[in-house]
PDB file of C-alpha atoms in Angstrom:
ATOM      1  CA  GLY W 201      12.389  -2.680  27.696  1.00 83.00           C
ATOM      2  CA  ASP W 202      13.955  -2.765  24.277  1.00 88.00           C
ATOM      3  CA  SER W 203      11.956  -4.188  21.404  1.00 92.00           C
ATOM      4  CA  VAL W 204      12.182  -4.576  17.634  1.00 95.00           C
ATOM      5  CA  THR W 205       9.201  -4.877  15.329  1.00 96.00           C
ATOM      6  CA  GLN W 206       9.540  -6.183  11.807  1.00 95.00           C
ATOM      7  CA  MET W 207       6.970  -6.526   9.089  1.00 88.00           C
ATOM      8  CA  GLU W 208       5.501  -9.979   8.852  1.00 84.00           C
ATOM      9  CA  GLY W 209       6.462 -12.141   5.949  1.00 87.00           C
ATOM     10  CA  PRO W 210       6.869 -13.821   3.753  1.00 94.00           C
ATOM     11  CA  VAL W 211       7.691 -11.089   1.312  1.00 96.00           C
ATOM     12  CA  THR W 212       7.468 -12.505  -2.203  1.00 97.00           C
ATOM     13  CA  LEU W 213       9.042 -10.615  -5.096  1.00 97.00           C
ATOM     14  CA  SER W 214      10.084 -11.175  -8.662  1.00 97.00           C
ATOM     15  CA  GLU W 215      13.734 -10.885  -9.580  1.00 97.00           C
ATOM     16  CA  GLU W 216      14.902  -7.269 -10.059  1.00 96.00           C
ATOM     17  CA  ALA W 217      12.045  -5.870  -7.985  1.00 97.00           C
ATOM     18  CA  PHE W 218      12.591  -3.228  -5.303  1.00 98.00           C
ATOM     19  CA  LEU W 219      12.717  -4.481  -1.736  1.00 97.00           C
ATOM     20  CA  THR W 220      11.719  -2.796   1.498  1.00 97.00           C
ATOM     21  CA  ILE W 221      11.555  -4.608   4.813  1.00 97.00           C
ATOM     22  CA  ASN W 222      10.312  -2.367   7.591  1.00 97.00           C
ATOM     23  CA  CYS W 223      11.868  -2.318  11.035  1.00 97.00           C
ATOM     24  CA  THR W 224      10.987  -0.066  13.941  1.00 97.00           C
ATOM     25  CA  TYR W 225      12.380  -0.149  17.432  1.00 96.00           C
ATOM     26  CA  THR W 226      11.893   0.943  21.004  1.00 94.00           C
ATOM     27  CA  ALA W 227      14.954   1.504  23.132  1.00 91.00           C
ATOM     28  CA  THR W 228      16.383   3.686  25.825  1.00 81.00           C
ATOM     29  CA  GLY W 229      19.185   5.951  24.775  1.00 80.00           C
ATOM     30  CA  TYR W 230      20.844   5.592  21.413  1.00 84.00           C
ATOM     31  CA  PRO W 231      21.181   1.978  20.355  1.00 91.00           C
ATOM     32  CA  SER W 232      23.245   0.490  17.574  1.00 92.00           C
ATOM     33  CA  LEU W 233      21.128  -1.088  14.857  1.00 94.00           C
ATOM     34  CA  PHE W 234      21.807  -4.167  12.762  1.00 95.00           C
ATOM     35  CA  TRP W 235      20.423  -6.280   9.967  1.00 96.00           C
ATOM     36  CA  TYR W 236      21.340  -9.950   9.964  1.00 95.00           C
ATOM     37  CA  VAL W 237      20.602 -12.431   7.180  1.00 96.00           C
ATOM     38  CA  GLN W 238      20.015 -16.151   7.519  1.00 93.00           C
ATOM     39  CA  TYR W 239      20.245 -18.286   4.409  1.00 93.00           C
ATOM     40  CA  PRO W 240      18.412 -21.641   4.428  1.00 88.00           C
ATOM     41  CA  GLY W 241      19.929 -24.146   6.827  1.00 85.00           C
ATOM     42  CA  GLU W 242      22.579 -21.745   8.105  1.00 87.00           C
ATOM     43  CA  GLY W 243      23.262 -19.488  11.068  1.00 87.00           C
ATOM     44  CA  LEU W 244      22.915 -15.716  10.955  1.00 90.00           C
ATOM     45  CA  GLN W 245      25.475 -13.381   9.488  1.00 92.00           C
ATOM     46  CA  LEU W 246      25.757  -9.643   9.792  1.00 92.00           C
ATOM     47  CA  LEU W 247      24.513  -7.821   6.693  1.00 96.00           C
ATOM     48  CA  LEU W 248      24.950  -4.209   7.769  1.00 96.00           C
ATOM     49  CA  LYS W 249      24.878  -1.940  10.773  1.00 94.00           C
ATOM     50  CA  ALA W 250      24.588   1.676  11.879  1.00 95.00           C
ATOM     51  CA  THR W 251      25.720   3.052  15.186  1.00 91.00           C
ATOM     52  CA  LYS W 252      24.289   6.566  15.284  1.00 91.00           C
ATOM     53  CA  ALA W 253      21.439   8.642  13.926  1.00 93.00           C
ATOM     54  CA  ASP W 254      21.473   9.336  10.172  1.00 95.00           C
ATOM     55  CA  ASP W 255      24.169   6.733   9.569  1.00 95.00           C
ATOM     56  CA  LYS W 256      23.561   4.561   6.529  1.00 97.00           C
ATOM     57  CA  GLY W 257      24.720   0.974   6.589  1.00 96.00           C
ATOM     58  CA  SER W 258      25.245  -0.747   3.254  1.00 97.00           C
ATOM     59  CA  ASN W 259      26.450  -4.088   1.963  1.00 96.00           C
ATOM     60  CA  LYS W 260      25.809  -6.286  -1.095  1.00 95.00           C
ATOM     61  CA  GLY W 261      23.427  -3.697  -2.544  1.00 97.00           C
ATOM     62  CA  PHE W 262      21.353  -3.528   0.644  1.00 98.00           C
ATOM     63  CA  GLU W 263      20.988  -0.268   2.546  1.00 98.00           C
ATOM     64  CA  ALA W 264      19.387   0.908   5.774  1.00 98.00           C
ATOM     65  CA  THR W 265      19.383   4.359   7.357  1.00 98.00           C
ATOM     66  CA  TYR W 266      19.203   4.949  11.107  1.00 97.00           C
ATOM     67  CA  ARG W 267      16.221   7.267  11.547  1.00 96.00           C
ATOM     68  CA  LYS W 268      16.025   8.498  15.120  1.00 93.00           C
ATOM     69  CA  GLU W 269      12.974  10.665  14.538  1.00 94.00           C
ATOM     70  CA  THR W 270      10.902   7.728  13.343  1.00 95.00           C
ATOM     71  CA  THR W 271      12.822   5.076  15.334  1.00 96.00           C
ATOM     72  CA  SER W 272      13.200   3.067  12.164  1.00 97.00           C
ATOM     73  CA  PHE W 273      15.870   1.144  10.284  1.00 98.00           C
ATOM     74  CA  HIS W 274      14.179  -0.088   7.126  1.00 98.00           C
ATOM     75  CA  LEU W 275      16.120  -2.424   4.835  1.00 98.00           C
ATOM     76  CA  GLU W 276      16.100  -1.653   1.105  1.00 98.00           C
ATOM     77  CA  LYS W 277      17.547  -3.034  -2.080  1.00 98.00           C
ATOM     78  CA  GLY W 278      16.977  -1.655  -5.529  1.00 97.00           C
ATOM     79  CA  SER W 279      17.000  -4.922  -7.456  1.00 96.00           C
ATOM     80  CA  VAL W 280      16.703  -8.258  -5.697  1.00 97.00           C
ATOM     81  CA  GLN W 281      18.083 -11.541  -6.954  1.00 97.00           C
ATOM     82  CA  VAL W 282      16.965 -15.114  -6.386  1.00 97.00           C
ATOM     83  CA  SER W 283      20.060 -15.576  -4.240  1.00 96.00           C
ATOM     84  CA  ASP W 284      18.732 -12.933  -1.813  1.00 97.00           C
ATOM     85  CA  SER W 285      16.021 -15.349  -0.700  1.00 97.00           C
ATOM     86  CA  ALA W 286      16.596 -15.677   3.041  1.00 96.00           C
ATOM     87  CA  VAL W 287      15.281 -14.595   6.420  1.00 95.00           C
ATOM     88  CA  TYR W 288      16.250 -11.086   7.496  1.00 96.00           C
ATOM     89  CA  PHE W 289      16.481 -10.092  11.153  1.00 95.00           C
ATOM     90  CA  CYS W 290      16.547  -6.546  12.469  1.00 96.00           C
ATOM     91  CA  ALA W 291      18.324  -6.127  15.795  1.00 94.00           C
ATOM     92  CA  LEU W 292      19.408  -3.482  18.247  1.00 92.00           C
ATOM     93  CA  LEU W 293      21.974  -3.194  20.970  1.00 88.00           C
ATOM     94  CA  SER W 294      21.502  -0.581  23.646  1.00 85.00           C
ATOM     95  CA  GLY W 295      24.506   1.312  24.898  1.00 75.00           C
ATOM     96  CA  GLY W 296      26.240  -0.460  27.736  1.00 70.00           C
ATOM     97  CA  SER W 297      24.568  -3.771  26.945  1.00 73.00           C
ATOM     98  CA  TYR W 298      26.011  -6.795  25.215  1.00 74.00           C
ATOM     99  CA  ILE W 299      22.768  -8.692  24.720  1.00 81.00           C
ATOM    100  CA  PRO W 300      21.107  -7.697  21.449  1.00 86.00           C
ATOM    101  CA  THR W 301      17.363  -7.656  20.906  1.00 89.00           C
ATOM    102  CA  PHE W 302      16.152  -9.317  17.708  1.00 92.00           C
ATOM    103  CA  GLY W 303      12.995  -8.891  15.711  1.00 93.00           C
ATOM    104  CA  ARG W 304      11.011 -11.964  14.672  1.00 92.00           C
ATOM    105  CA  GLY W 305      12.577 -12.104  11.236  1.00 94.00           C
ATOM    106  CA  THR W 306      11.100 -11.545   7.800  1.00 95.00           C
ATOM    107  CA  SER W 307      11.283 -14.223   5.146  1.00 95.00           C
ATOM    108  CA  LEU W 308      12.072 -13.003   1.628  1.00 97.00           C
ATOM    109  CA  ILE W 309      11.294 -15.192  -1.364  1.00 97.00           C
ATOM    110  CA  VAL W 310      12.516 -14.043  -4.760  1.00 97.00           C
ATOM    111  CA  HIS W 311      11.160 -15.771  -7.854  1.00 96.00           C
ATOM    112  CA  PRO W 312      12.996 -15.855 -11.199  1.00 95.00           C
TER     113      PRO W 312
ATOM    114  CA  GLY R  22      35.459 -11.410   9.866  1.00 65.00           C
ATOM    115  CA  ALA R  23      35.486 -13.500  12.996  1.00 74.00           C
ATOM    116  CA  VAL R  24      34.491 -17.137  12.665  1.00 88.00           C
ATOM    117  CA  VAL R  25      32.314 -19.193  14.967  1.00 92.00           C
ATOM    118  CA  SER R  26      31.905 -22.881  14.324  1.00 93.00           C
ATOM    119  CA  GLN R  27      29.277 -25.260  15.663  1.00 95.00           C
ATOM    120  CA  HIS R  28      29.395 -29.010  15.763  1.00 95.00           C
ATOM    121  CA  PRO R  29      27.553 -31.155  14.907  1.00 95.00           C
ATOM    122  CA  SER R  30      25.459 -29.552  12.171  1.00 93.00           C
ATOM    123  CA  TRP R  31      22.917 -32.346  12.316  1.00 94.00           C
ATOM    124  CA  VAL R  32      22.173 -34.831  15.048  1.00 95.00           C
ATOM    125  CA  ILE R  33      19.459 -37.439  15.385  1.00 96.00           C
ATOM    126  CA  CYS R  34      19.045 -39.188  18.704  1.00 95.00           C
ATOM    127  CA  LYS R  35      16.643 -41.413  20.563  1.00 96.00           C
ATOM    128  CA  SER R  36      14.362 -40.059  23.235  1.00 96.00           C
ATOM    129  CA  GLY R  37      16.003 -40.119  26.657  1.00 96.00           C
ATOM    130  CA  THR R  38      19.565 -39.698  25.464  1.00 96.00           C
ATOM    131  CA  SER R  39      21.734 -36.617  25.934  1.00 96.00           C
ATOM    132  CA  VAL R  40      23.256 -34.598  23.138  1.00 97.00           C
ATOM    133  CA  LYS R  41      26.178 -32.182  23.302  1.00 97.00           C
ATOM    134  CA  ILE R  42      26.605 -29.292  20.869  1.00 97.00           C
ATOM    135  CA  GLU R  43      29.898 -27.433  20.693  1.00 96.00           C
ATOM    136  CA  CYS R  44      30.432 -23.814  19.791  1.00 95.00           C
ATOM    137  CA  ARG R  45      33.937 -22.589  19.057  1.00 94.00           C
ATOM    138  CA  SER R  46      35.314 -19.170  18.238  1.00 91.00           C
ATOM    139  CA  LEU R  47      38.095 -19.969  15.791  1.00 91.00           C
ATOM    140  CA  ASP R  48      40.049 -16.745  15.520  1.00 87.00           C
ATOM    141  CA  PHE R  49      39.142 -14.649  18.528  1.00 86.00           C
ATOM    142  CA  GLN R  50      38.535 -14.969  22.241  1.00 86.00           C
ATOM    143  CA  ALA R  51      34.890 -14.850  23.157  1.00 85.00           C
ATOM    144  CA  THR R  52      34.283 -13.854  26.740  1.00 81.00           C
ATOM    145  CA  THR R  53      30.566 -14.092  26.120  1.00 87.00           C
ATOM    146  CA  MET R  54      28.610 -16.586  24.059  1.00 91.00           C
ATOM    147  CA  PHE R  55      24.886 -16.822  23.518  1.00 93.00           C
ATOM    148  CA  TRP R  56      22.715 -19.829  22.842  1.00 95.00           C
ATOM    149  CA  TYR R  57      19.538 -19.443  20.825  1.00 94.00           C
ATOM    150  CA  ARG R  58      16.776 -21.774  19.847  1.00 95.00           C
ATOM    151  CA  GLN R  59      15.001 -21.152  16.581  1.00 91.00           C
ATOM    152  CA  PHE R  60      11.446 -22.278  16.160  1.00 82.00           C
ATOM    153  CA  PRO R  61       9.806 -23.319  12.890  1.00 76.00           C
ATOM    154  CA  LYS R  62       8.389 -19.868  12.204  1.00 71.00           C
ATOM    155  CA  GLN R  63      11.925 -18.521  12.345  1.00 71.00           C
ATOM    156  CA  SER R  64      11.880 -16.417  15.523  1.00 80.00           C
ATOM    157  CA  LEU R  65      14.985 -16.596  17.675  1.00 87.00           C
ATOM    158  CA  MET R  66      14.669 -17.331  21.346  1.00 91.00           C
ATOM    159  CA  LEU R  67      17.603 -16.458  23.557  1.00 92.00           C
ATOM    160  CA  MET R  68      18.124 -19.390  25.895  1.00 95.00           C
ATOM    161  CA  ALA R  69      21.122 -18.308  27.908  1.00 94.00           C
ATOM    162  CA  THR R  70      24.184 -16.127  28.089  1.00 92.00           C
ATOM    163  CA  SER R  71      27.404 -17.956  28.743  1.00 89.00           C
ATOM    164  CA  ASN R  72      30.388 -16.226  30.313  1.00 85.00           C
ATOM    165  CA  GLU R  73      33.785 -17.866  30.421  1.00 83.00           C
ATOM    166  CA  GLY R  74      34.581 -19.288  33.804  1.00 81.00           C
ATOM    167  CA  SER R  75      31.214 -18.636  35.392  1.00 84.00           C
ATOM    168  CA  LYS R  76      27.731 -20.073  35.428  1.00 88.00           C
ATOM    169  CA  ALA R  77      25.475 -19.336  32.515  1.00 92.00           C
ATOM    170  CA  THR R  78      22.612 -16.896  32.883  1.00 93.00           C
ATOM    171  CA  TYR R  79      19.399 -18.497  31.707  1.00 95.00           C
ATOM    172  CA  GLU R  80      16.397 -16.669  30.312  1.00 93.00           C
ATOM    173  CA  GLN R  81      13.081 -17.027  32.028  1.00 93.00           C
ATOM    174  CA  GLY R  82      11.360 -20.286  31.178  1.00 93.00           C
ATOM    175  CA  VAL R  83      14.495 -22.132  30.115  1.00 95.00           C
ATOM    176  CA  GLU R  84      15.224 -25.168  32.254  1.00 94.00           C
ATOM    177  CA  LYS R  85      18.850 -25.012  33.379  1.00 93.00           C
ATOM    178  CA  ASP R  86      18.890 -28.688  34.325  1.00 94.00           C
ATOM    179  CA  LYS R  87      17.602 -29.593  30.904  1.00 96.00           C
ATOM    180  CA  PHE R  88      19.950 -27.402  28.904  1.00 96.00           C
ATOM    181  CA  LEU R  89      23.390 -27.539  30.487  1.00 95.00           C
ATOM    182  CA  ILE R  90      25.785 -24.858  29.332  1.00 94.00           C
ATOM    183  CA  ASN R  91      29.484 -24.884  29.965  1.00 90.00           C
ATOM    184  CA  HIS R  92      31.954 -22.189  28.920  1.00 88.00           C
ATOM    185  CA  ALA R  93      35.231 -23.646  30.090  1.00 82.00           C
ATOM    186  CA  SER R  94      37.554 -21.616  27.871  1.00 88.00           C
ATOM    187  CA  LEU R  95      37.590 -18.381  25.910  1.00 87.00           C
ATOM    188  CA  THR R  96      37.020 -20.283  22.673  1.00 91.00           C
ATOM    189  CA  LEU R  97      34.575 -23.027  23.578  1.00 92.00           C
ATOM    190  CA  SER R  98      31.060 -23.212  24.937  1.00 93.00           C
ATOM    191  CA  THR R  99      28.938 -26.356  24.992  1.00 95.00           C
ATOM    192  CA  LEU R 100      25.198 -26.932  25.208  1.00 96.00           C
ATOM    193  CA  THR R 101      24.067 -30.322  26.437  1.00 97.00           C
ATOM    194  CA  VAL R 102      20.437 -31.258  25.986  1.00 97.00           C
ATOM    195  CA  THR R 103      19.856 -33.825  28.714  1.00 96.00           C
ATOM    196  CA  SER R 104      17.297 -36.607  28.458  1.00 96.00           C
ATOM    197  CA  ALA R 105      16.123 -35.260  25.136  1.00 96.00           C
ATOM    198  CA  HIS R 106      12.493 -35.599  24.081  1.00 96.00           C
ATOM    199  CA  PRO R 107      10.825 -34.993  20.717  1.00 95.00           C
ATOM    200  CA  GLU R 108       9.703 -31.519  21.811  1.00 94.00           C
ATOM    201  CA  ASP R 109      13.380 -30.568  22.157  1.00 95.00           C
ATOM    202  CA  SER R 110      13.795 -31.027  18.412  1.00 95.00           C
ATOM    203  CA  SER R 111      14.835 -27.674  17.053  1.00 94.00           C
ATOM    204  CA  PHE R 112      17.561 -25.602  15.433  1.00 94.00           C
ATOM    205  CA  TYR R 113      20.074 -24.420  18.026  1.00 95.00           C
ATOM    206  CA  ILE R 114      22.374 -21.527  17.203  1.00 94.00           C
ATOM    207  CA  CYS R 115      25.274 -20.135  19.167  1.00 94.00           C
ATOM    208  CA  SER R 116      26.835 -16.734  18.804  1.00 93.00           C
ATOM    209  CA  ALA R 117      29.813 -14.981  20.279  1.00 90.00           C
ATOM    210  CA  SER R 118      30.655 -11.434  21.140  1.00 82.00           C
ATOM    211  CA  GLN R 119      34.090  -9.903  21.037  1.00 74.00           C
ATOM    212  CA  GLY R 120      33.148  -7.386  23.671  1.00 65.00           C
ATOM    213  CA  ARG R 121      30.634  -4.793  24.737  1.00 59.00           C
ATOM    214  CA  ASN R 122      31.701  -2.046  22.406  1.00 58.00           C
ATOM    215  CA  THR R 123      31.529  -3.809  19.067  1.00 62.00           C
ATOM    216  CA  GLY R 124      27.863  -4.708  19.214  1.00 68.00           C
ATOM    217  CA  GLU R 125      28.281  -7.272  16.479  1.00 78.00           C
ATOM    218  CA  LEU R 126      27.569 -10.924  17.077  1.00 84.00           C
ATOM    219  CA  PHE R 127      29.215 -13.744  15.158  1.00 89.00           C
ATOM    220  CA  PHE R 128      26.976 -16.737  14.675  1.00 91.00           C
ATOM    221  CA  GLY R 129      27.696 -20.407  14.276  1.00 92.00           C
ATOM    222  CA  GLU R 130      26.171 -22.385  11.454  1.00 91.00           C
ATOM    223  CA  GLY R 131      23.514 -23.832  13.708  1.00 93.00           C
ATOM    224  CA  SER R 132      22.795 -27.394  14.830  1.00 95.00           C
ATOM    225  CA  ARG R 133      19.630 -29.229  13.831  1.00 94.00           C
ATOM    226  CA  LEU R 134      18.538 -31.608  16.579  1.00 96.00           C
ATOM    227  CA  THR R 135      15.932 -34.266  15.849  1.00 96.00           C
ATOM    228  CA  VAL R 136      14.790 -36.435  18.733  1.00 96.00           C
ATOM    229  CA  LEU R 137      12.966 -39.610  17.744  1.00 95.00           C
TER     230      LEU R 137
END
């Protein structure tokens, strides 16, 4: 079955540091890939997505590239801010399905 | 983007009582809604998939008599935790899909349930 593996957190960084949160997946066919963000005490919201190989999703300074050859969708940001502190979820949706598969989430803590 | 609203955001109840959580899609029709439970170490557990006008599909290990789900209209799904106990205390999140092809889910704000 489909699965998503994320790096364990928490990831603790200083403000303006470079961020990478790793995400790899297992799926049949060619899934769509997503990153969701959950700020403290809130529900999840879509951060970015990519629907086919080599696509790059980007939003709010975050980027992730759909790498079919390595089955990865790593999240990156060049300079994090304290306000980026949140839990980040990688997810996939296989073609023909409407039930996404989520990773366990990675907590990011950014210190001033 | 599409908006999904949950109510209440916080609820505290006594053990043995039932609690209803509402999930509404405010600006689109959601044929499918999902209910998740989030545990303290942040992982999301899919509880059930709710389709308008039909019975919900529960994930393995989720008690359907304990967690009653109703999706009576294209904009409203409800989760009722019956005879709640302290171990049911958790963060419950709903989400809605606009259809199979979009892939994107729209999440509610979540509801924190505390059972005393």
